[in-house]
Coordinates of C-alpha atoms and ligand atoms in Angstrom, one line a residue:
M1 CA 0.0 0.0 0.0
K2 CA 1.0 3.6 -0.4
I3 CA 0.2 5.3 2.9
G4 CA 0.4 9.0 4.0
I5 CA 1.2 9.4 7.7
V6 CA 0.4 12.7 9.4
C7 CA 1.7 13.3 12.9
Y8 CA 3.5 15.7 15.2
P9 CA 7.2 15.2 14.5
T10 CA 8.4 16.0 18.0
F11 CA 9.4 13.8 21.0
G12 CA 5.7 13.3 22.0
G13 CA 4.3 9.8 22.3
S14 CA 1.9 10.2 19.3
G15 CA 4.7 11.3 17.0
V16 CA 6.9 8.4 18.2
V17 CA 4.1 5.8 17.6
A18 CA 3.4 7.3 14.1
T19 CA 7.1 7.3 13.1
E20 CA 7.8 3.8 14.4
L21 CA 4.6 2.5 12.7
G22 CA 5.7 4.1 9.4
K23 CA 9.2 2.7 9.6
A24 CA 7.8 -0.8 10.4
L25 CA 5.3 -0.6 7.5
A26 CA 8.1 0.5 5.2
K27 CA 10.1 -2.6 6.2
E28 CA 7.1 -4.7 5.2
G29 CA 7.3 -3.2 1.8
H30 CA 4.6 -0.5 2.0
Q31 CA 5.5 2.9 0.7
I32 CA 5.2 5.5 3.5
H33 CA 4.9 9.2 3.0
F34 CA 5.3 11.3 6.2
I35 CA 3.6 14.7 6.0
T36 CA 4.6 17.0 8.8
Y37 CA 6.1 20.4 9.4
R38 CA 9.5 19.0 10.5
Q39 CA 11.4 15.8 9.9
P40 CA 10.2 13.4 12.6
T41 CA 12.7 12.9 15.4
R42 CA 13.2 9.2 14.8
L43 CA 13.3 9.4 10.9
D44 CA 16.9 10.2 10.4
F45 CA 18.0 7.6 7.9
F46 CA 17.4 6.7 4.2
S47 CA 15.1 3.9 3.2
E48 CA 13.7 3.3 -0.3
N49 CA 10.2 3.0 1.0
L50 CA 10.2 6.1 3.2
F51 CA 9.4 9.6 2.0
Y52 CA 9.1 12.9 3.9
H53 CA 7.0 15.9 2.7
E54 CA 7.4 19.1 4.6
V55 CA 4.4 21.3 5.1
D56 CA 5.3 24.9 4.1
I57 CA 3.7 27.3 6.5
K58 CA 3.7 30.7 4.8
S59 CA 3.7 33.6 7.1
Y60 CA 2.1 37.0 6.2
P61 CA 2.0 40.2 8.3
L62 CA -1.8 40.0 8.5
F63 CA -1.6 36.6 10.2
E64 CA -1.1 36.6 13.9
H65 CA -1.3 32.8 13.7
A66 CA -0.3 31.2 10.4
P67 CA -3.0 28.9 9.2
Y68 CA -1.2 25.6 9.6
E69 CA -4.3 23.4 9.0
L70 CA -4.8 24.9 5.5
A71 CA -1.1 24.4 4.6
L72 CA -1.3 20.8 5.9
A73 CA -4.6 20.1 3.9
S74 CA -3.0 21.6 0.8
K75 CA 0.1 19.4 1.2
M76 CA -2.1 16.3 1.8
V77 CA -4.0 17.0 -1.4
N78 CA -0.8 17.2 -3.4
V79 CA 0.9 14.2 -1.9
V80 CA -2.3 12.0 -2.3
K81 CA -2.7 13.2 -5.9
Y82 CA 0.9 13.0 -7.2
E83 CA 2.1 10.0 -5.1
K84 CA -1.2 8.2 -5.8
L85 CA -1.7 7.3 -2.1
D86 CA -4.2 4.5 -1.1
L87 CA -4.9 5.8 2.4
L88 CA -4.1 8.7 4.8
H89 CA -3.4 7.8 8.4
V90 CA -3.6 10.8 10.7
H91 CA -2.3 10.6 14.3
Y92 CA -3.9 13.0 16.8
A93 CA -7.3 14.4 16.1
I94 CA -6.3 18.1 16.2
P95 CA -5.9 19.5 13.6
H96 CA -4.9 16.4 11.6
A97 CA -8.3 14.8 11.3
S98 CA -10.1 18.0 10.3
A99 CA -7.3 18.9 7.8
A100 CA -7.6 15.4 6.3
Y101 CA -11.4 15.9 5.9
M102 CA -10.8 19.1 4.0
A103 CA -8.2 17.4 1.8
K104 CA -10.6 14.6 1.2
Q105 CA -13.4 17.0 0.0
I106 CA -11.0 18.8 -2.3
L107 CA -9.8 15.6 -3.8
K108 CA -13.4 14.4 -4.2
E109 CA -14.0 17.4 -6.5
E110 CA -11.2 16.0 -8.7
G111 CA -12.7 12.5 -8.7
I112 CA -10.1 11.1 -6.3
H113 CA -11.2 9.1 -3.3
I114 CA -8.9 8.8 -0.3
P115 CA -9.9 6.9 2.8
V116 CA -8.8 8.5 6.1
V117 CA -7.9 6.6 9.3
T118 CA -7.6 8.7 12.5
T119 CA -5.8 7.4 15.5
L120 CA -6.6 9.0 18.8
H121 CA -3.8 9.3 21.3
G122 CA -5.1 10.8 24.4
T123 CA -4.6 14.5 25.0
D124 CA -6.4 15.2 21.7
I125 CA -9.5 13.7 23.5
T126 CA -9.1 14.0 27.3
L127 CA -7.4 17.4 27.5
V128 CA -7.4 19.6 24.4
G129 CA -10.1 18.0 22.3
K130 CA -12.9 18.3 24.8
D131 CA -12.3 22.0 25.3
P132 CA -15.3 23.9 23.9
S133 CA -13.0 25.8 21.5
Y134 CA -12.3 22.6 19.7
E135 CA -15.0 20.1 20.6
P136 CA -17.4 20.6 17.6
V137 CA -14.6 20.1 15.1
V138 CA -13.1 17.1 16.9
T139 CA -16.5 15.4 17.0
F140 CA -17.2 16.2 13.4
S141 CA -13.8 15.0 12.1
I142 CA -13.9 11.8 14.1
N143 CA -17.4 11.0 12.8
K144 CA -16.2 11.8 9.2
S145 CA -13.1 9.6 9.4
D146 CA -13.4 6.3 7.4
G147 CA -11.8 4.4 10.3
V148 CA -10.9 5.4 13.9
T149 CA -8.6 3.7 16.3
A150 CA -7.7 4.4 19.9
V151 CA -4.6 3.3 21.7
S152 CA -6.4 1.8 24.7
E153 CA -9.8 0.6 25.8
D154 CA -10.0 3.4 28.3
L155 CA -9.4 6.0 25.6
R156 CA -12.1 4.4 23.4
K157 CA -14.5 4.6 26.3
A158 CA -13.5 8.2 27.2
T159 CA -14.1 9.3 23.5
F160 CA -17.6 7.9 23.6
E161 CA -18.2 9.6 27.0
L162 CA -16.9 13.0 26.0
F163 CA -18.1 13.4 22.4
D164 CA -21.2 12.5 20.4
I165 CA -19.6 9.7 18.4
K166 CA -21.6 7.9 15.8
T167 CA -18.8 5.7 14.4
E168 CA -17.0 2.6 15.5
I169 CA -13.7 2.9 17.3
E170 CA -11.3 0.0 17.2
V171 CA -8.6 -0.4 19.9
I172 CA -5.1 -1.0 18.6
P173 CA -2.7 -0.7 21.4
N174 CA 0.7 1.0 21.2
F175 CA 3.7 -1.3 20.5
I176 CA 7.4 -1.6 21.1
D177 CA 10.4 -2.6 19.0
L178 CA 12.0 -5.3 21.2
E179 CA 15.1 -5.3 19.0
R180 CA 15.8 -1.7 20.1
F181 CA 14.3 -1.6 23.6
K182 CA 16.1 -4.4 25.4
R183 CA 18.3 -4.5 28.4
Q184 CA 21.8 -3.7 27.3
K185 CA 25.0 -4.3 29.3
K186 CA 25.8 -0.9 30.7
E187 CA 27.4 -1.8 34.1
H188 CA 30.0 1.0 33.8
F189 CA 27.1 3.5 33.5
K190 CA 25.3 2.1 36.5
L191 CA 28.5 2.2 38.6
A192 CA 29.1 5.8 37.7
I193 CA 25.6 6.8 38.8
C194 CA 25.3 4.4 41.7
P195 CA 28.8 3.9 43.0
L196 CA 27.7 2.4 46.3
G197 CA 25.2 0.0 44.8
E198 CA 22.2 2.3 45.3
K199 CA 18.9 1.5 43.6
L200 CA 18.2 3.5 40.4
L201 CA 14.8 5.0 39.8
V202 CA 13.9 6.6 36.4
H203 CA 11.2 9.0 35.2
T204 CA 10.8 10.1 31.6
S205 CA 8.2 12.6 30.4
N206 CA 7.6 16.0 28.9
F207 CA 7.3 17.5 32.5
R208 CA 3.8 18.8 31.9
K209 CA 1.3 19.2 34.7
V210 CA -0.6 16.0 33.8
K211 CA 2.6 14.0 34.5
R212 CA 2.6 14.9 38.2
V213 CA 6.4 15.0 38.3
E214 CA 6.2 16.4 41.8
D215 CA 4.9 13.0 42.9
V216 CA 8.0 11.4 41.3
V217 CA 10.3 13.6 43.5
K218 CA 8.2 13.0 46.6
V219 CA 8.2 9.3 46.2
F220 CA 11.9 9.3 45.5
Y221 CA 12.5 11.5 48.6
E222 CA 10.7 8.9 50.8
V223 CA 12.2 5.8 49.2
N224 CA 15.7 7.3 49.5
K225 CA 15.3 7.6 53.3
V226 CA 14.8 3.8 53.6
T227 CA 16.8 2.4 50.6
P228 CA 19.8 4.4 49.3
S229 CA 18.8 5.4 45.8
K230 CA 19.4 7.7 42.8
L231 CA 16.9 9.2 40.5
L232 CA 17.3 10.0 36.8
M233 CA 14.9 12.5 35.2
V234 CA 14.7 12.2 31.4
G235 CA 13.0 14.8 29.3
D236 CA 12.2 18.4 29.5
G237 CA 9.2 20.7 29.8
P238 CA 7.4 23.4 31.8
D239 CA 7.7 21.9 35.3
R240 CA 11.4 21.0 35.1
D241 CA 12.7 24.2 36.8
K242 CA 10.2 23.8 39.6
M243 CA 11.3 20.2 40.1
E244 CA 15.0 21.1 40.3
R245 CA 14.1 23.7 43.0
L246 CA 12.0 21.1 44.9
C247 CA 15.0 18.7 44.9
R248 CA 17.3 21.5 46.2
D249 CA 14.7 22.4 48.9
L250 CA 14.4 18.7 50.0
G251 CA 18.2 18.4 50.1
I252 CA 18.2 15.5 47.5
Y253 CA 19.7 17.4 44.5
D254 CA 22.9 15.4 44.6
D255 CA 20.9 12.2 44.3
V256 CA 18.9 13.4 41.3
R257 CA 20.1 14.0 37.8
F258 CA 18.1 15.9 35.2
L259 CA 19.3 14.6 31.8
G260 CA 17.0 16.6 29.5
K261 CA 15.7 15.1 26.2
L262 CA 17.5 11.9 25.3
E263 CA 17.3 10.0 22.0
A264 CA 18.8 6.7 23.4
V265 CA 16.5 6.4 26.4
E266 CA 16.9 2.6 26.3
E267 CA 20.5 3.0 27.5
V268 CA 19.3 4.7 30.7
L269 CA 16.5 2.2 31.1
S270 CA 19.0 -0.6 30.8
V271 CA 20.4 0.2 34.2
A272 CA 17.2 1.2 36.0
D273 CA 15.5 -0.7 38.8
L274 CA 12.2 1.1 38.8
F275 CA 10.2 3.3 36.5
L276 CA 7.8 6.0 37.9
M277 CA 4.7 7.1 36.1
P278 CA 2.3 8.9 38.6
S279 CA 0.4 10.7 35.8
E280 CA -3.0 12.3 36.2
K281 CA -4.0 11.4 32.7
E282 CA -2.4 8.8 30.4
S283 CA -4.2 7.1 27.6
F284 CA -1.6 4.3 27.3
G285 CA 1.8 5.1 28.8
L286 CA 4.3 4.4 26.0
A287 CA 7.2 5.5 28.2
A288 CA 6.3 2.7 30.7
L289 CA 6.2 0.1 28.0
E290 CA 9.7 1.2 26.9
A291 CA 10.8 0.7 30.5
M292 CA 9.1 -2.7 30.8
A293 CA 10.8 -3.9 27.5
C294 CA 14.1 -3.1 29.2
E295 CA 13.1 -5.2 32.2
V296 CA 12.2 -2.3 34.4
P297 CA 9.1 -2.7 36.7
V298 CA 6.7 0.2 36.8
L299 CA 5.1 2.0 39.7
S300 CA 2.3 4.0 38.3
S301 CA -1.0 5.7 39.0
N302 CA -4.3 4.2 37.8
A303 CA -4.9 6.9 35.3
G304 CA -6.6 6.2 31.9
G305 CA -5.2 3.2 30.1
I306 CA -2.1 2.5 32.3
P307 CA -3.8 -0.4 34.1
E308 CA -4.2 -2.1 30.7
L309 CA -0.4 -2.2 30.5
N310 CA 1.0 -2.3 34.0
I311 CA -0.6 -5.2 35.9
D312 CA -1.0 -4.5 39.6
G313 CA 1.2 -6.7 41.7
V314 CA 2.7 -8.5 38.7
T315 CA 4.7 -6.0 36.5
G316 CA 4.8 -3.4 39.2
F317 CA 2.0 -1.7 41.2
V318 CA -0.9 0.6 40.2
C319 CA -1.9 3.2 42.9
N320 CA -4.5 5.9 43.1
I321 CA -3.5 9.2 41.5
G322 CA -1.6 11.4 44.0
D323 CA -1.4 8.7 46.7
V324 CA 2.3 9.3 47.4
T325 CA 2.2 7.3 50.7
T326 CA 1.0 4.0 49.0
M327 CA 3.3 4.7 46.1
T328 CA 6.3 4.9 48.4
Q329 CA 5.3 1.6 50.2
K330 CA 4.9 -0.2 46.8
A331 CA 8.1 1.2 45.4
L332 CA 10.0 -0.2 48.4
E333 CA 8.3 -3.5 48.0
I334 CA 9.4 -3.7 44.3
L335 CA 13.0 -2.6 45.2
D336 CA 13.3 -5.3 47.9
D337 CA 16.1 -7.6 46.7
A338 CA 13.9 -10.7 47.2
N339 CA 11.2 -9.2 44.9
L340 CA 13.0 -7.2 42.3
P341 CA 14.2 -10.1 39.9
G342 CA 10.6 -11.4 39.7
F343 CA 9.1 -8.0 38.9
K344 CA 11.8 -7.4 36.2
A345 CA 11.2 -10.7 34.5
R346 CA 7.4 -10.2 34.5
A347 CA 7.7 -6.7 33.2
L348 CA 9.6 -8.0 30.1
E349 CA 7.0 -10.8 29.6
R350 CA 4.2 -8.3 29.6
A351 CA 6.1 -6.0 27.2
K352 CA 6.2 -8.9 24.7
V353 CA 2.4 -8.7 24.4
F354 CA 2.9 -5.4 22.7
D355 CA 5.7 -6.5 20.4
I356 CA 5.5 -4.5 17.1
T357 CA 5.4 -7.7 15.1
K358 CA 2.1 -8.6 16.8
I359 CA 0.5 -5.1 16.5
L360 CA 1.6 -4.2 13.0
P361 CA -0.7 -6.8 11.3
Q362 CA -3.6 -5.3 13.3
Y363 CA -3.0 -1.9 11.6
E364 CA -2.5 -3.6 8.2
A365 CA -5.8 -5.4 8.6
F366 CA -7.5 -2.2 9.7
Y367 CA -6.2 -0.4 6.6
H368 CA -7.6 -3.1 4.3
K369 CA -10.9 -3.1 6.1
T370 CA -11.2 0.7 5.9
I371 CA -10.3 0.8 2.2
E372 CA -12.9 -2.0 1.4
R373 CA -15.8 -0.3 3.2
S374 CA -15.1 3.3 2.3
Ligands
LIG1 O1 1.8 12.3 27.1 C1 1.9 13.4 26.4 O2 1.8 14.5 26.9 C2 2.2 13.3 25.0 C3 1.0 12.6 24.3 C4 1.1 12.7 22.8 O3 0.1 12.9 22.2 O4 2.2 12.6 22.2 O5 1.0 11.2 24.6 C5 -0.2 10.5 24.4 O6 0.0 9.6 23.4 C6 0.9 8.5 23.7 C7 1.1 7.6 22.5 O7 -0.2 7.0 22.1 C8 0.4 7.7 24.9 O8 1.3 6.7 25.2 C9 0.3 8.7 26.1 O9 -0.2 8.0 27.2 C10 -0.6 9.8 25.7 N1 -0.6 10.9 26.8 C11 -1.7 11.2 27.5 O10 -2.8 10.6 27.4 C12 -1.5 12.2 28.6

C-alpha cells in the first residue's frame, strides 16, 4: 500500500508511535509518506520506502497565527494526488483529522477518493479536544473519518463519553520494538551513577502538569530515606525548573540527575530498577512500555489506560493518582532484593504482548478493512 502518515514530529508519544509505525510498515514493503512540518525525530536515515513531505507554513504580516491546518490540507491534497496514495493515516485528532477531511473533500472534486484513518492518542481527547474551543470540530472529524482507532480501551470509552460519536472505534494498542528496547550491558554507567550499589529510579516525560512530576520527586525522597537510591529524570518541559528547585529544597539534589531530552533512552532504562509514572492522565503510557521492555518494573498511577499495560502486583504496582504514601510503600516492595528479579522478568514478559510484530498486522488489517468499506 501507499500510505500517507500525518503526525506531530516532536518527542511526544503520538509522534513516536506514528514514526515507528511508518518505519515498520516500510520494512514490510509498504510505501510510506510522512507529511509534517518537520522531519520526525526518529526518521533520520534513508530507506527506499520512506518519504518525507514538509508542510510549508507561509507567514504574512496579516496573520497573527499562520493557518497551519490549511497548509497541511493543501500538502495532503498534493501528496495524495501526485504520489497516488491509497490511504491517509492521521495521528492525533487536532488538527490532523479535520485537515484530512478538508483534503478529502478537495480531492473528491477532482474525482479522487482517499480513505482516512484517524488514531486517537489521548490528549487530543481528554485534554485539548474536549475544550469547547475545539469540541465541535473534533466530534465532526472523528465521525467523518473512514476508520478510527484508539490506543487503549480506556481512551475508546472516554471518547464515547466526551463526544457525540456515531462511528465505531477500534482499539489497537501501542507497540514496542523489542530489538531496540532491550536491556543492554551498561554496568559502567550504573557504577558511575550508583557507585555504592544504590537502587536506580527513572522517570521520563515532557514535564507537563498531567505527569505529576512532583509525585516522582516526593516518592523518591521517601524511598531514599529507607533504601539508598538515585533518580534519573529524562525529558524536559514546563515543570522542570520547579522540580529542580524542589530537589534542592528537599536536600536531595545530589541524588537526582536531570538529563534533558535523550534520544537513546533505552541506555538509561537498561540500568534502571524502577520506572515511575504517577500521571494524572495517560491514555496508554508508552514510556512505561519502553521501560518494561528493558526489564524495568513500573510504579504507576491508575490513570486512563495505564492499568491495561501495568498489571498491579505483577509487573509493578498501580496506585490511586496522588497517593504518594502508598506509592512509596509499593516502590520499596518492588525494590526489595527478594522481589526485584521477579518484577523485572514479569515486566519483560508483559512488554512482549505489545511486540510490534504482533501489533503491525492489526494496523494492516484495519487499513484493508477501511479501504474496502469506504
Ligand atoms: O503524554 C503526552 O503528553 C504526549 C502525548 C502525545 O500525544 O504525544 O501522549 C499521548 O499519546 C501517547 C502515544 O499514544 C500515549 O502513550 C500517552 O499515554 C498519551 N498521553 C496522555 O494521554 C496524557
